[in-house]
Amino acid sequence: MFSARRLSGGRRAIRLHHLRHHSVSRSSPNLAFVPACLPPDPAEVEELQHFVSSSKKLFVMTGAGISTESGIPDYRSEGVGLYARTDRRPIQHAEFVRSASARQRYWARNFVGWPQFSSHQPNTAHLVLRDWEKLGKLHWLVTQNVDALHTKAGSRRVTELHGCTHRVFCLGCGDQTLRSELQEHFEALNPAWKAEALGVAPDGDVFLTDEQVRNFQVPACSKCGGILKPDVTFFGDTVSREKVDFVHQRLAESDSMLVAGSSMQVYSGYRFALAAQEKQLPIAILNIGPTRLDHFASLKLNLRCGELLPLIVAH
C-alpha cells in the first residue's frame, strides 16, 4: 500500500457526438470557484506518479472539483461553493415531480443559465484523463458531474453516474431530446420574456426571483403532453440499478482507484469507494479539502486537479 498523506433506465439513449472536441486548447484555468491551495511539491508529484505507474487498469471517479477550473461552481467547496455563498439549495426530485410551480422556477432559471453553462469547455484535467484513456492507462471513468465536459474532451470509456444536462426526457413516455432543442422551444413560447440573472449556481442554474419566473411558459412533451425533466439524478432520487451494476463490473476489472475533485459525500459515488476498499484496491484522492475517504485512502493530495494531473506521465 502507498503511504498516506493527511492534508487539510430503459429509455433510448441520445449520443452526444456533437459535443466531442478532441482539439480543445489547454487554456488558463478559471479559478473563481476553486478553493485556495498550495502548489504541488516534488514529493507529492512523485507519490501520485508512483501510484499511477503502478496501476495497469485505473478506475477514475471525478466530481465537481474537476470542473471548477472550467468556471462551473460546485456545492461544497469551502468559501466558494454554493452552500458557502448562499442559503439556496438544489431542487429535490419529489418537488420537481409534484409541483408545477417548482418546475416553472427550475426551467426559467435553467433557460437563462443554459447559454453560459453549455458553453463551458474542458480544462487540462479533463484532457489528461482523456489522454490516459487513449494510452490504455485509464480503464474506466465514472463522473458524478452532469456538465458533459468529459464527453467534450473526447473521453469514451465514461459513465455519467448522475446523467447529463445536455439531454431531456419525458416522465410520461420516456421520449428523449437534446437540451439545445428544448432551448428553442422555450424561446418560441417566451418571445418577450426577459430576466437578468442575480448569480450563478451549479448544474446550469442561475438565481431569479419568484416575480421574474411568474410568467415563464414551460412546454410539455410533444409526443404525449407529459412532464419534461433533465436527464439527471436530482437530489432525493436514485441511480438506476442497471447503471450501478455496470459501474461495479468496471471496478471489478480494475486494479486501483483514483478520486479526482470529489469529497465523496454523496452515497451514490461513495459506494464504489467502499467496494474498492473491500477489494483491497489502492485508492488515491486528489481533492482540495477533506473527503469521506480520508481515513482509508492510500494517498491523499490536497491539490488542484488541473495543476497536478498534467505533471503525471502515464506509461
Short mmCIF file of C-alpha atoms in Angstrom, two decimals:
data_model
loop_
_atom_site.label_atom_id
_atom_site.label_comp_id
_atom_site.label_asym_id
_atom_site.label_seq_id
_atom_site.Cartn_x
_atom_site.Cartn_y
_atom_site.Cartn_z
CA MET A 1 0.00 0.00 0.00
CA PHE A 2 1.10 3.58 -0.54
CA SER A 3 1.91 5.84 2.39
CA ALA A 4 -0.98 8.16 3.25
CA ARG A 5 -0.56 11.91 3.33
CA ARG A 6 -3.07 13.67 5.56
CA LEU A 7 -3.57 17.17 4.24
CA SER A 8 -6.18 19.60 5.15
CA GLY A 9 -33.46 3.05 -17.15
CA GLY A 10 -34.74 1.52 -20.41
CA ARG A 11 -35.26 4.64 -22.49
CA ARG A 12 -33.39 5.30 -25.71
CA ALA A 13 -30.03 6.97 -25.17
CA ILE A 14 -29.08 10.04 -27.18
CA ARG A 15 -25.39 10.10 -28.07
CA LEU A 16 -23.78 13.48 -27.74
CA HIS A 17 -21.26 13.14 -30.57
CA HIS A 18 -21.68 16.81 -31.42
CA LEU A 19 -20.14 17.67 -28.06
CA ARG A 20 -16.83 15.95 -28.75
CA HIS A 21 -13.99 18.38 -29.40
CA HIS A 22 -10.70 16.49 -29.49
CA SER A 23 -8.62 19.61 -30.14
CA VAL A 24 -9.74 21.61 -27.12
CA SER A 25 -6.99 24.05 -26.21
CA ARG A 26 -5.27 23.88 -22.82
CA SER A 27 -6.24 27.40 -21.81
CA SER A 28 -5.60 29.09 -18.46
CA PRO A 29 -7.89 27.82 -15.69
CA ASN A 30 -10.77 29.86 -14.28
CA LEU A 31 -10.12 29.84 -10.53
CA ALA A 32 -13.10 31.91 -9.34
CA PHE A 33 -14.76 28.81 -7.84
CA VAL A 34 -11.59 26.94 -6.82
CA PRO A 35 -10.60 26.97 -3.13
CA ALA A 36 -7.12 28.25 -2.34
CA CYS A 37 -4.39 25.65 -2.02
CA LEU A 38 -0.61 25.41 -2.19
CA PRO A 39 1.12 24.36 -5.43
CA PRO A 40 2.34 20.75 -5.58
CA ASP A 41 5.78 19.99 -4.25
CA PRO A 42 8.06 17.41 -5.92
CA ALA A 43 7.33 14.79 -3.25
CA GLU A 44 3.60 14.96 -3.94
CA VAL A 45 4.14 14.69 -7.68
CA GLU A 46 6.36 11.66 -7.11
CA GLU A 47 3.77 9.99 -4.88
CA LEU A 48 0.98 10.27 -7.42
CA GLN A 49 3.37 9.31 -10.23
CA HIS A 50 4.23 6.12 -8.35
CA PHE A 51 0.54 5.39 -7.77
CA VAL A 52 -0.39 5.84 -11.45
CA SER A 53 2.69 3.99 -12.75
CA SER A 54 1.86 1.01 -10.52
CA SER A 55 -1.63 0.76 -11.97
CA LYS A 56 -2.39 -1.21 -15.12
CA LYS A 57 -6.18 -0.69 -15.16
CA LEU A 58 -7.04 2.54 -13.37
CA PHE A 59 -10.62 3.27 -12.30
CA VAL A 60 -11.20 7.03 -12.02
CA MET A 61 -14.10 8.80 -10.32
CA THR A 62 -14.47 12.55 -10.79
CA GLY A 63 -16.61 15.12 -9.03
CA ALA A 64 -17.45 18.80 -9.21
CA GLY A 65 -13.93 19.78 -8.17
CA ILE A 66 -12.56 18.79 -11.56
CA SER A 67 -14.94 21.19 -13.33
CA THR A 68 -14.50 24.23 -11.09
CA GLU A 69 -11.39 25.08 -13.12
CA SER A 70 -13.69 25.34 -16.15
CA GLY A 71 -15.67 28.06 -14.34
CA ILE A 72 -18.51 25.88 -13.03
CA PRO A 73 -19.20 26.32 -9.30
CA ASP A 74 -19.71 23.34 -7.03
CA TYR A 75 -21.85 22.87 -3.93
CA ARG A 76 -19.47 22.12 -1.07
CA SER A 77 -16.10 23.85 -1.60
CA GLU A 78 -15.08 25.94 1.40
CA GLY A 79 -15.65 29.64 0.82
CA VAL A 80 -16.58 29.41 -2.87
CA GLY A 81 -19.16 26.61 -3.18
CA LEU A 82 -22.92 27.27 -3.43
CA TYR A 83 -23.54 26.24 0.18
CA ALA A 84 -20.87 28.68 1.38
CA ARG A 85 -22.02 31.59 -0.80
CA THR A 86 -25.80 31.39 -0.39
CA ASP A 87 -28.61 29.70 1.53
CA ARG A 88 -30.04 28.28 -1.70
CA ARG A 89 -30.28 24.53 -2.14
CA PRO A 90 -30.73 22.40 -5.29
CA ILE A 91 -34.18 21.22 -6.28
CA GLN A 92 -35.39 17.90 -4.88
CA HIS A 93 -36.70 15.17 -7.19
CA ALA A 94 -40.04 14.86 -5.39
CA GLU A 95 -40.62 18.62 -5.52
CA PHE A 96 -39.92 18.75 -9.26
CA VAL A 97 -42.33 15.88 -9.99
CA ARG A 98 -45.25 17.09 -7.86
CA SER A 99 -45.12 20.88 -8.25
CA ALA A 100 -45.81 22.75 -11.49
CA SER A 101 -44.53 25.97 -9.91
CA ALA A 102 -41.29 24.26 -8.90
CA ARG A 103 -40.82 23.05 -12.47
CA GLN A 104 -41.57 26.55 -13.79
CA ARG A 105 -38.98 28.03 -11.44
CA TYR A 106 -36.40 25.37 -12.32
CA TRP A 107 -36.80 25.72 -16.08
CA ALA A 108 -36.85 29.53 -16.02
CA ARG A 109 -33.56 29.58 -14.14
CA ASN A 110 -32.15 26.88 -16.38
CA PHE A 111 -33.27 28.71 -19.53
CA VAL A 112 -31.37 31.83 -18.50
CA GLY A 113 -28.29 29.92 -17.42
CA TRP A 114 -28.13 27.44 -20.30
CA PRO A 115 -26.21 29.54 -22.88
CA GLN A 116 -23.35 30.08 -20.45
CA PHE A 117 -23.44 26.63 -18.85
CA SER A 118 -23.47 24.79 -22.17
CA SER A 119 -20.54 26.85 -23.44
CA HIS A 120 -18.12 25.74 -20.70
CA GLN A 121 -15.15 23.81 -22.05
CA PRO A 122 -12.96 21.02 -20.64
CA ASN A 123 -9.89 22.07 -18.71
CA THR A 124 -6.47 20.47 -18.55
CA ALA A 125 -7.57 17.80 -16.07
CA HIS A 126 -10.32 16.53 -18.41
CA LEU A 127 -7.84 16.39 -21.27
CA VAL A 128 -5.24 14.49 -19.25
CA LEU A 129 -7.79 11.81 -18.33
CA ARG A 130 -8.78 11.55 -22.00
CA ASP A 131 -5.13 11.04 -22.89
CA TRP A 132 -4.72 8.36 -20.21
CA GLU A 133 -7.65 6.51 -21.76
CA LYS A 134 -6.05 6.67 -25.21
CA LEU A 135 -2.80 5.31 -23.75
CA GLY A 136 -4.62 2.39 -22.13
CA LYS A 137 -3.83 3.53 -18.57
CA LEU A 138 -7.40 4.54 -17.65
CA HIS A 139 -9.71 1.52 -17.71
CA TRP A 140 -12.96 3.34 -16.90
CA LEU A 141 -14.02 6.81 -15.83
CA VAL A 142 -17.14 7.49 -13.74
CA THR A 143 -18.15 11.12 -13.32
CA GLN A 144 -20.64 12.46 -10.82
CA ASN A 145 -20.87 15.64 -12.91
CA VAL A 146 -23.69 16.44 -15.32
CA ASP A 147 -21.79 19.01 -17.42
CA ALA A 148 -20.66 16.75 -20.31
CA LEU A 149 -17.09 18.09 -20.06
CA HIS A 150 -15.52 14.62 -20.18
CA THR A 151 -17.50 13.92 -23.35
CA LYS A 152 -16.46 17.26 -24.82
CA ALA A 153 -12.85 16.39 -24.02
CA GLY A 154 -13.17 13.19 -26.04
CA SER A 155 -13.41 10.54 -23.30
CA ARG A 156 -15.28 7.45 -24.44
CA ARG A 157 -14.87 4.93 -21.62
CA VAL A 158 -17.05 7.02 -19.33
CA THR A 159 -20.25 6.62 -17.30
CA GLU A 160 -22.21 9.72 -16.29
CA LEU A 161 -23.39 8.46 -12.92
CA HIS A 162 -25.91 11.25 -12.38
CA GLY A 163 -26.86 11.79 -16.03
CA CYS A 164 -26.25 14.82 -18.21
CA THR A 165 -27.94 18.21 -18.51
CA HIS A 166 -27.50 18.13 -22.29
CA ARG A 167 -30.37 15.62 -22.50
CA VAL A 168 -34.06 15.97 -21.57
CA PHE A 169 -36.66 13.23 -21.30
CA CYS A 170 -40.39 12.89 -20.70
CA LEU A 171 -41.51 11.40 -17.39
CA GLY A 172 -44.60 10.06 -19.15
CA CYS A 173 -43.46 8.30 -22.33
CA GLY A 174 -39.66 8.40 -21.91
CA ASP A 175 -39.05 10.24 -25.18
CA GLN A 176 -35.63 11.87 -25.11
CA THR A 177 -34.45 15.06 -26.81
CA LEU A 178 -31.42 17.32 -26.73
CA ARG A 179 -31.43 20.20 -24.26
CA SER A 180 -30.38 22.55 -27.07
CA GLU A 181 -33.61 21.74 -28.91
CA LEU A 182 -35.67 22.48 -25.79
CA GLN A 183 -33.98 25.88 -25.57
CA GLU A 184 -35.51 26.72 -28.96
CA HIS A 185 -38.97 25.69 -27.69
CA PHE A 186 -38.52 27.91 -24.64
CA GLU A 187 -37.61 30.86 -26.86
CA ALA A 188 -40.66 30.29 -29.08
CA LEU A 189 -43.01 30.10 -26.07
CA ASN A 190 -41.47 33.11 -24.32
CA PRO A 191 -40.59 35.63 -27.05
CA ALA A 192 -41.00 38.69 -24.84
CA TRP A 193 -39.80 37.16 -21.55
CA LYS A 194 -36.51 38.51 -20.23
CA ALA A 195 -34.73 38.10 -16.92
CA GLU A 196 -31.35 39.15 -15.60
CA ALA A 197 -29.54 36.56 -13.51
CA LEU A 198 -28.78 37.52 -9.92
CA GLY A 199 -25.99 34.95 -9.56
CA VAL A 200 -24.75 31.63 -10.92
CA ALA A 201 -25.32 28.18 -9.40
CA PRO A 202 -24.07 24.67 -10.28
CA ASP A 203 -25.75 22.45 -12.89
CA GLY A 204 -26.80 25.28 -15.21
CA ASP A 205 -28.95 27.26 -12.78
CA VAL A 206 -28.93 30.98 -12.12
CA PHE A 207 -30.66 32.90 -9.34
CA LEU A 208 -34.03 34.50 -10.21
CA THR A 209 -36.79 35.94 -8.03
CA ASP A 210 -40.30 34.48 -7.92
CA GLU A 211 -41.55 37.61 -9.65
CA GLN A 212 -39.15 37.05 -12.55
CA VAL A 213 -40.31 33.50 -13.22
CA ARG A 214 -44.06 34.09 -12.77
CA ASN A 215 -44.93 34.41 -16.47
CA PHE A 216 -42.42 31.91 -17.84
CA GLN A 217 -44.06 29.25 -20.03
CA VAL A 218 -42.85 25.63 -19.90
CA PRO A 219 -43.56 23.27 -22.83
CA ALA A 220 -44.93 19.77 -22.38
CA CYS A 221 -43.72 16.65 -24.18
CA SER A 222 -44.53 16.93 -27.89
CA LYS A 223 -45.34 13.20 -28.03
CA CYS A 224 -47.66 12.69 -25.06
CA GLY A 225 -48.05 16.01 -23.25
CA GLY A 226 -46.09 14.71 -20.26
CA ILE A 227 -43.63 16.44 -17.92
CA LEU A 228 -40.16 17.21 -19.29
CA LYS A 229 -37.21 16.68 -16.96
CA PRO A 230 -33.46 16.98 -17.48
CA ASP A 231 -31.82 13.58 -17.75
CA VAL A 232 -30.08 13.98 -14.40
CA THR A 233 -30.48 12.42 -10.97
CA PHE A 234 -31.87 15.15 -8.75
CA PHE A 235 -31.23 15.14 -5.02
CA GLY A 236 -33.59 12.63 -3.41
CA ASP A 237 -33.67 10.38 -6.49
CA THR A 238 -31.61 7.23 -7.02
CA VAL A 239 -29.25 5.98 -9.72
CA SER A 240 -30.69 3.05 -11.68
CA ARG A 241 -29.69 -0.45 -10.58
CA GLU A 242 -28.59 -1.20 -14.14
CA LYS A 243 -26.09 1.67 -14.11
CA VAL A 244 -24.82 0.82 -10.62
CA ASP A 245 -24.24 -2.81 -11.62
CA PHE A 246 -22.41 -1.73 -14.77
CA VAL A 247 -20.04 0.51 -12.79
CA HIS A 248 -19.40 -2.26 -10.25
CA GLN A 249 -18.40 -4.52 -13.14
CA ARG A 250 -15.91 -1.94 -14.43
CA LEU A 251 -14.50 -1.53 -10.93
CA ALA A 252 -14.10 -5.31 -10.60
CA GLU A 253 -11.93 -5.25 -13.73
CA SER A 254 -9.67 -2.51 -12.31
CA ASP A 255 -6.61 -2.68 -10.08
CA SER A 256 -6.69 0.77 -8.41
CA MET A 257 -8.97 3.77 -7.92
CA LEU A 258 -8.30 7.48 -8.28
CA VAL A 259 -10.81 10.01 -6.97
CA ALA A 260 -10.37 13.45 -8.54
CA GLY A 261 -12.24 16.55 -7.40
CA SER A 262 -14.80 14.98 -5.07
CA SER A 263 -15.42 14.95 -1.33
CA MET A 264 -17.47 11.77 -1.94
CA GLN A 265 -20.20 12.96 0.42
CA VAL A 266 -22.99 11.54 -1.76
CA TYR A 267 -23.58 7.81 -1.30
CA SER A 268 -24.22 7.14 -5.00
CA GLY A 269 -20.50 7.65 -5.60
CA TYR A 270 -19.17 6.71 -2.16
CA ARG A 271 -20.47 3.15 -2.52
CA PHE A 272 -17.85 2.45 -5.20
CA ALA A 273 -15.04 3.59 -2.92
CA LEU A 274 -16.38 1.20 -0.27
CA ALA A 275 -16.36 -1.57 -2.87
CA ALA A 276 -12.78 -0.71 -3.82
CA GLN A 277 -11.77 -0.82 -0.16
CA GLU A 278 -13.44 -4.21 0.24
CA LYS A 279 -11.46 -5.47 -2.76
CA GLN A 280 -8.32 -4.02 -1.13
CA LEU A 281 -7.59 -1.82 -4.13
CA PRO A 282 -5.21 1.09 -3.51
CA ILE A 283 -7.15 4.38 -3.52
CA ALA A 284 -5.68 7.81 -4.22
CA ILE A 285 -7.57 11.06 -3.62
CA LEU A 286 -6.85 14.35 -5.36
CA ASN A 287 -9.16 16.94 -3.84
CA ILE A 288 -8.94 20.32 -2.13
CA GLY A 289 -10.35 19.77 1.35
CA PRO A 290 -11.36 16.71 3.39
CA THR A 291 -13.24 13.77 1.89
CA ARG A 292 -15.27 10.88 3.19
CA LEU A 293 -12.44 8.51 2.20
CA ASP A 294 -9.53 10.17 4.00
CA HIS A 295 -9.38 7.58 6.78
CA PHE A 296 -8.86 4.61 4.43
CA ALA A 297 -7.23 6.11 1.32
CA SER A 298 -3.72 5.01 0.37
CA LEU A 299 -2.81 8.52 -0.73
CA LYS A 300 -4.45 11.93 -0.18
CA LEU A 301 -3.31 15.06 -2.01
CA ASN A 302 -4.85 18.44 -1.25
CA LEU A 303 -4.21 19.97 -4.68
CA ARG A 304 -5.88 21.23 -7.85
CA CYS A 305 -6.63 18.52 -10.42
CA GLY A 306 -5.64 20.74 -13.31
CA GLU A 307 -2.33 21.59 -11.70
CA LEU A 308 -1.15 18.12 -10.64
CA LEU A 309 -2.53 15.70 -13.25
CA PRO A 310 -0.58 17.23 -16.20
CA LEU A 311 2.65 16.53 -14.28
CA ILE A 312 1.98 12.80 -14.23
CA VAL A 313 3.36 10.61 -17.02
CA ALA A 314 1.11 7.70 -17.98
CA HIS A 315 3.36 4.91 -19.25
#
